[in-house]
mmCIF file of N, CA and C in Angstrom:
data_model
loop_
_atom_site.group_PDB
_atom_site.id
_atom_site.type_symbol
_atom_site.label_atom_id
_atom_site.label_comp_id
_atom_site.label_asym_id
_atom_site.label_seq_id
_atom_site.Cartn_x
_atom_site.Cartn_y
_atom_site.Cartn_z
ATOM 1 N N TYR P 1405 0.833 -1.204 0.000
ATOM 2 C CA TYR P 1405 0.000 0.000 0.000
ATOM 3 C C TYR P 1405 0.872 1.260 0.000
ATOM 4 N N ALA P 1406 1.975 1.225 0.724
ATOM 5 C CA ALA P 1406 2.853 2.392 0.812
ATOM 6 C C ALA P 1406 3.451 2.722 -0.556
ATOM 7 N N LEU P 1407 3.835 1.697 -1.319
ATOM 8 C CA LEU P 1407 4.387 1.917 -2.651
ATOM 9 C C LEU P 1407 3.326 2.521 -3.571
ATOM 10 N N TYR P 1408 2.097 2.012 -3.472
ATOM 11 C CA TYR P 1408 0.990 2.545 -4.272
ATOM 12 C C TYR P 1408 0.767 4.021 -3.948
ATOM 13 N N LYS P 1409 0.767 4.353 -2.681
ATOM 14 C CA LYS P 1409 0.560 5.732 -2.242
ATOM 15 C C LYS P 1409 1.678 6.641 -2.753
ATOM 16 N N LYS P 1410 2.920 6.163 -2.675
ATOM 17 C CA LYS P 1410 4.063 6.940 -3.127
ATOM 18 C C LYS P 1410 3.989 7.178 -4.639
ATOM 19 N N MET P 1411 3.632 6.149 -5.394
ATOM 20 C CA MET P 1411 3.530 6.270 -6.847
ATOM 21 C C MET P 1411 2.371 7.192 -7.240
ATOM 22 N N THR P 1412 1.295 7.133 -6.491
ATOM 23 C CA THR P 1412 0.152 8.016 -6.752
ATOM 24 C C THR P 1412 0.542 9.474 -6.543
ATOM 25 N N LEU P 1413 1.246 9.740 -5.465
ATOM 26 C CA LEU P 1413 1.693 11.107 -5.199
ATOM 27 C C LEU P 1413 2.675 11.587 -6.266
ATOM 28 N N ALA P 1414 3.548 10.689 -6.725
ATOM 29 C CA ALA P 1414 4.488 11.044 -7.788
ATOM 30 C C ALA P 1414 3.733 11.364 -9.085
ATOM 31 N N ALA P 1415 2.728 10.568 -9.407
ATOM 32 C CA ALA P 1415 1.927 10.806 -10.612
ATOM 33 C C ALA P 1415 1.189 12.142 -10.522
ATOM 34 N N ILE P 1416 0.652 12.448 -9.373
ATOM 35 C CA ILE P 1416 -0.051 13.719 -9.170
ATOM 36 C C ILE P 1416 0.906 14.887 -9.342
ATOM 37 N N LEU P 1417 2.115 14.755 -8.812
ATOM 38 C CA LEU P 1417 3.118 15.810 -8.934
ATOM 39 C C LEU P 1417 3.504 16.024 -10.404
ATOM 40 N N ILE P 1418 3.728 14.931 -11.134
ATOM 41 C CA ILE P 1418 4.087 15.036 -12.552
ATOM 42 C C ILE P 1418 2.958 15.698 -13.338
ATOM 43 N N GLN P 1419 1.729 15.289 -13.098
ATOM 44 C CA GLN P 1419 0.587 15.875 -13.797
ATOM 45 C C GLN P 1419 0.454 17.359 -13.487
ATOM 46 N N SER P 1420 0.651 17.705 -12.233
ATOM 47 C CA SER P 1420 0.546 19.100 -11.825
ATOM 48 C C SER P 1420 1.595 19.957 -12.514
ATOM 49 N N LYS P 1421 2.833 19.466 -12.543
ATOM 50 C CA LYS P 1421 3.922 20.217 -13.190
ATOM 51 C C LYS P 1421 3.674 20.352 -14.686
ATOM 52 N N PHE P 1422 3.187 19.284 -15.326
ATOM 53 C CA PHE P 1422 2.919 19.342 -16.759
ATOM 54 C C PHE P 1422 1.801 20.335 -17.064
ATOM 55 N N ARG P 1423 0.739 20.298 -16.278
ATOM 56 C CA ARG P 1423 -0.370 21.236 -16.505
ATOM 57 C C ARG P 1423 0.082 22.676 -16.320
ATOM 58 N N SER P 1424 0.905 22.910 -15.307
ATOM 59 C CA SER P 1424 1.436 24.248 -15.072
ATOM 60 C C SER P 1424 2.292 24.703 -16.251
ATOM 61 N N TYR P 1425 3.163 23.830 -16.735
ATOM 62 C CA TYR P 1425 4.028 24.138 -17.878
ATOM 63 C C TYR P 1425 3.183 24.445 -19.113
ATOM 64 N N HIS P 1426 2.175 23.632 -19.347
ATOM 65 C CA HIS P 1426 1.330 23.807 -20.529
ATOM 66 C C HIS P 1426 0.574 25.141 -20.473
ATOM 67 N N GLU P 1427 0.011 25.471 -19.340
ATOM 68 C CA GLU P 1427 -0.712 26.737 -19.198
ATOM 69 C C GLU P 1427 0.232 27.931 -19.328
ATOM 70 N N GLN P 1428 1.429 27.821 -18.768
ATOM 71 C CA GLN P 1428 2.410 28.907 -18.867
ATOM 72 C C GLN P 1428 2.806 29.121 -20.322
ATOM 73 N N LYS P 1429 2.961 28.040 -21.063
ATOM 74 C CA LYS P 1429 3.327 28.130 -22.471
ATOM 75 C C LYS P 1429 2.204 28.799 -23.272
ATOM 76 N N LYS P 1430 0.955 28.432 -23.001
ATOM 77 C CA LYS P 1430 -0.177 29.062 -23.682
ATOM 78 C C LYS P 1430 -0.252 30.548 -23.360
ATOM 79 N N PHE P 1431 -0.009 30.904 -22.098
ATOM 80 C CA PHE P 1431 -0.044 32.305 -21.699
ATOM 81 C C PHE P 1431 1.046 33.098 -22.417
ATOM 82 N N GLN P 1432 2.252 32.531 -22.507
ATOM 83 C CA GLN P 1432 3.350 33.221 -23.185
ATOM 84 C C GLN P 1432 3.037 33.429 -24.668
ATOM 85 N N GLN P 1433 2.403 32.458 -25.310
ATOM 86 C CA GLN P 1433 2.021 32.611 -26.713
ATOM 87 C C GLN P 1433 1.009 33.742 -26.863
ATOM 88 N N SER P 1434 0.044 33.792 -25.972
ATOM 89 C CA SER P 1434 -0.948 34.859 -26.015
ATOM 90 C C SER P 1434 -0.298 36.219 -25.783
ATOM 91 N N ARG P 1435 0.626 36.257 -24.855
ATOM 92 C CA ARG P 1435 1.308 37.515 -24.557
ATOM 93 C C ARG P 1435 2.128 37.994 -25.751
ATOM 94 N N ARG P 1436 2.851 37.071 -26.401
ATOM 95 C CA ARG P 1436 3.631 37.447 -27.579
ATOM 96 C C ARG P 1436 2.722 37.944 -28.697
ATOM 97 N N ALA P 1437 1.570 37.305 -28.875
ATOM 98 C CA ALA P 1437 0.619 37.744 -29.898
ATOM 99 C C ALA P 1437 0.108 39.143 -29.567
ATOM 100 N N ALA P 1438 -0.187 39.406 -28.309
ATOM 101 C CA ALA P 1438 -0.676 40.726 -27.900
ATOM 102 C C ALA P 1438 0.388 41.798 -28.130
ATOM 103 N N VAL P 1439 1.637 41.489 -27.803
ATOM 104 C CA VAL P 1439 2.730 42.440 -28.010
ATOM 105 C C VAL P 1439 2.895 42.726 -29.493
ATOM 106 N N LEU P 1440 2.784 41.705 -30.313
ATOM 107 C CA LEU P 1440 2.907 41.879 -31.758
ATOM 108 C C LEU P 1440 1.794 42.785 -32.293
ATOM 109 N N ILE P 1441 0.593 42.568 -31.823
ATOM 110 C CA ILE P 1441 -0.533 43.407 -32.246
ATOM 111 C C ILE P 1441 -0.316 44.843 -31.785
ATOM 112 N N GLN P 1442 0.149 45.018 -30.553
ATOM 113 C CA GLN P 1442 0.410 46.362 -30.047
ATOM 114 C C GLN P 1442 1.489 47.056 -30.859
ATOM 115 N N GLN P 1443 2.537 46.327 -31.206
ATOM 116 C CA GLN P 1443 3.599 46.926 -32.007
ATOM 117 C C GLN P 1443 3.069 47.362 -33.371
ATOM 118 N N TYR P 1444 2.263 46.526 -33.971
ATOM 119 C CA TYR P 1444 1.707 46.858 -35.274
ATOM 120 C C TYR P 1444 0.814 48.097 -35.165
ATOM 121 N N TYR P 1445 -0.032 48.125 -34.138
ATOM 122 C CA TYR P 1445 -0.941 49.256 -33.981
ATOM 123 C C TYR P 1445 -0.172 50.553 -33.736
ATOM 124 N N ARG P 1446 0.841 50.505 -32.874
ATOM 125 C CA ARG P 1446 1.623 51.713 -32.588
ATOM 126 C C ARG P 1446 2.357 52.191 -33.831
ATOM 127 N N SER P 1447 2.865 51.253 -34.617
ATOM 128 C CA SER P 1447 3.526 51.611 -35.856
ATOM 129 C C SER P 1447 2.527 52.246 -36.820
ATOM 130 N N TYR P 1448 1.343 51.661 -36.896
ATOM 131 C CA TYR P 1448 0.287 52.183 -37.764
ATOM 132 C C TYR P 1448 -0.098 53.595 -37.323
ATOM 133 N N LYS P 1449 -0.250 53.783 -36.025
ATOM 134 C CA LYS P 1449 -0.644 55.086 -35.491
ATOM 135 C C LYS P 1449 0.437 56.129 -35.763
ATOM 136 N N GLU P 1450 1.689 55.730 -35.634
ATOM 137 C CA GLU P 1450 2.795 56.657 -35.837
ATOM 138 C C GLU P 1450 2.968 57.014 -37.319
ATOM 139 N N LEU P 1451 2.888 56.044 -38.190
ATOM 140 C CA LEU P 1451 3.117 56.279 -39.615
ATOM 141 C C LEU P 1451 1.862 56.738 -40.352
ATOM 142 N N GLY P 1452 0.720 56.420 -39.810
ATOM 143 C CA GLY P 1452 -0.526 56.838 -40.434
ATOM 144 C C GLY P 1452 -0.992 55.940 -41.563
ATOM 145 N N ARG P 1453 -0.198 54.970 -41.927
ATOM 146 C CA ARG P 1453 -0.592 54.022 -42.958
ATOM 147 C C ARG P 1453 0.103 52.692 -42.667
ATOM 148 N N PRO P 1454 -0.556 51.618 -43.005
ATOM 149 C CA PRO P 1454 0.064 50.322 -42.732
ATOM 150 C C PRO P 1454 1.134 49.980 -43.756
ATOM 151 N N ASN P 1455 2.115 49.263 -43.319
ATOM 152 C CA ASN P 1455 3.149 48.746 -44.205
ATOM 153 C C ASN P 1455 2.679 47.357 -44.640
ATOM 154 N N PRO P 1456 2.364 47.163 -45.922
ATOM 155 C CA PRO P 1456 1.789 45.883 -46.364
ATOM 156 C C PRO P 1456 2.659 44.678 -46.020
ATOM 157 N N ARG P 1457 3.971 44.838 -46.115
ATOM 158 C CA ARG P 1457 4.852 43.714 -45.819
ATOM 159 C C ARG P 1457 4.796 43.338 -44.338
ATOM 160 N N SER P 1458 4.905 44.352 -43.470
ATOM 161 C CA SER P 1458 4.885 44.036 -42.040
ATOM 162 C C SER P 1458 3.491 43.569 -41.617
ATOM 163 N N ARG P 1459 2.464 44.056 -42.282
ATOM 164 C CA ARG P 1459 1.100 43.634 -41.950
ATOM 165 C C ARG P 1459 0.919 42.149 -42.241
ATOM 166 N N ALA P 1460 1.404 41.728 -43.405
ATOM 167 C CA ALA P 1460 1.283 40.315 -43.750
ATOM 168 C C ALA P 1460 2.093 39.456 -42.788
ATOM 169 N N THR P 1461 3.270 39.917 -42.448
ATOM 170 C CA THR P 1461 4.114 39.181 -41.515
ATOM 171 C C THR P 1461 3.454 39.125 -40.141
ATOM 172 N N ALA P 1462 2.941 40.249 -39.678
ATOM 173 C CA ALA P 1462 2.283 40.289 -38.372
ATOM 174 C C ALA P 1462 1.055 39.392 -38.360
ATOM 175 N N ALA P 1463 0.256 39.460 -39.407
ATOM 176 C CA ALA P 1463 -0.945 38.637 -39.473
ATOM 177 C C ALA P 1463 -0.592 37.152 -39.479
ATOM 178 N N ALA P 1464 0.436 36.789 -40.225
ATOM 179 C CA ALA P 1464 0.858 35.399 -40.287
ATOM 180 C C ALA P 1464 1.353 34.919 -38.921
ATOM 181 N N LEU P 1465 2.120 35.754 -38.226
ATOM 182 C CA LEU P 1465 2.631 35.356 -36.909
ATOM 183 C C LEU P 1465 1.512 35.229 -35.892
ATOM 184 N N VAL P 1466 0.582 36.165 -35.918
ATOM 185 C CA VAL P 1466 -0.533 36.101 -34.973
ATOM 186 C C VAL P 1466 -1.384 34.870 -35.252
ATOM 187 N N GLN P 1467 -1.676 34.610 -36.509
ATOM 188 C CA GLN P 1467 -2.481 33.451 -36.874
ATOM 189 C C GLN P 1467 -1.775 32.161 -36.449
ATOM 190 N N HIS P 1468 -0.476 32.111 -36.658
ATOM 191 C CA HIS P 1468 0.291 30.934 -36.282
ATOM 192 C C HIS P 1468 0.246 30.718 -34.773
ATOM 193 N N LYS P 1469 0.374 31.787 -34.011
ATOM 194 C CA LYS P 1469 0.412 31.667 -32.566
ATOM 195 C C LYS P 1469 -0.953 31.347 -31.984
ATOM 196 N N LEU P 1470 -2.012 31.788 -32.635
ATOM 197 C CA LEU P 1470 -3.348 31.496 -32.129
ATOM 198 C C LEU P 1470 -3.728 30.093 -32.500
#
């Protein structure tokens, strides 16, 4: 019974760490996408017109990350 209990606790710990890692990775992807959108918007606001090349690149990166 003690071995079963120890293995169960180890499995719970591994699952917990994996879930934490997975959620952190998803959050970082969302954050990078948000920063990219903000950069594009600030550039657009500053220049007054979009740069077609950077727009396509930004759109592709955001789509990929989402």
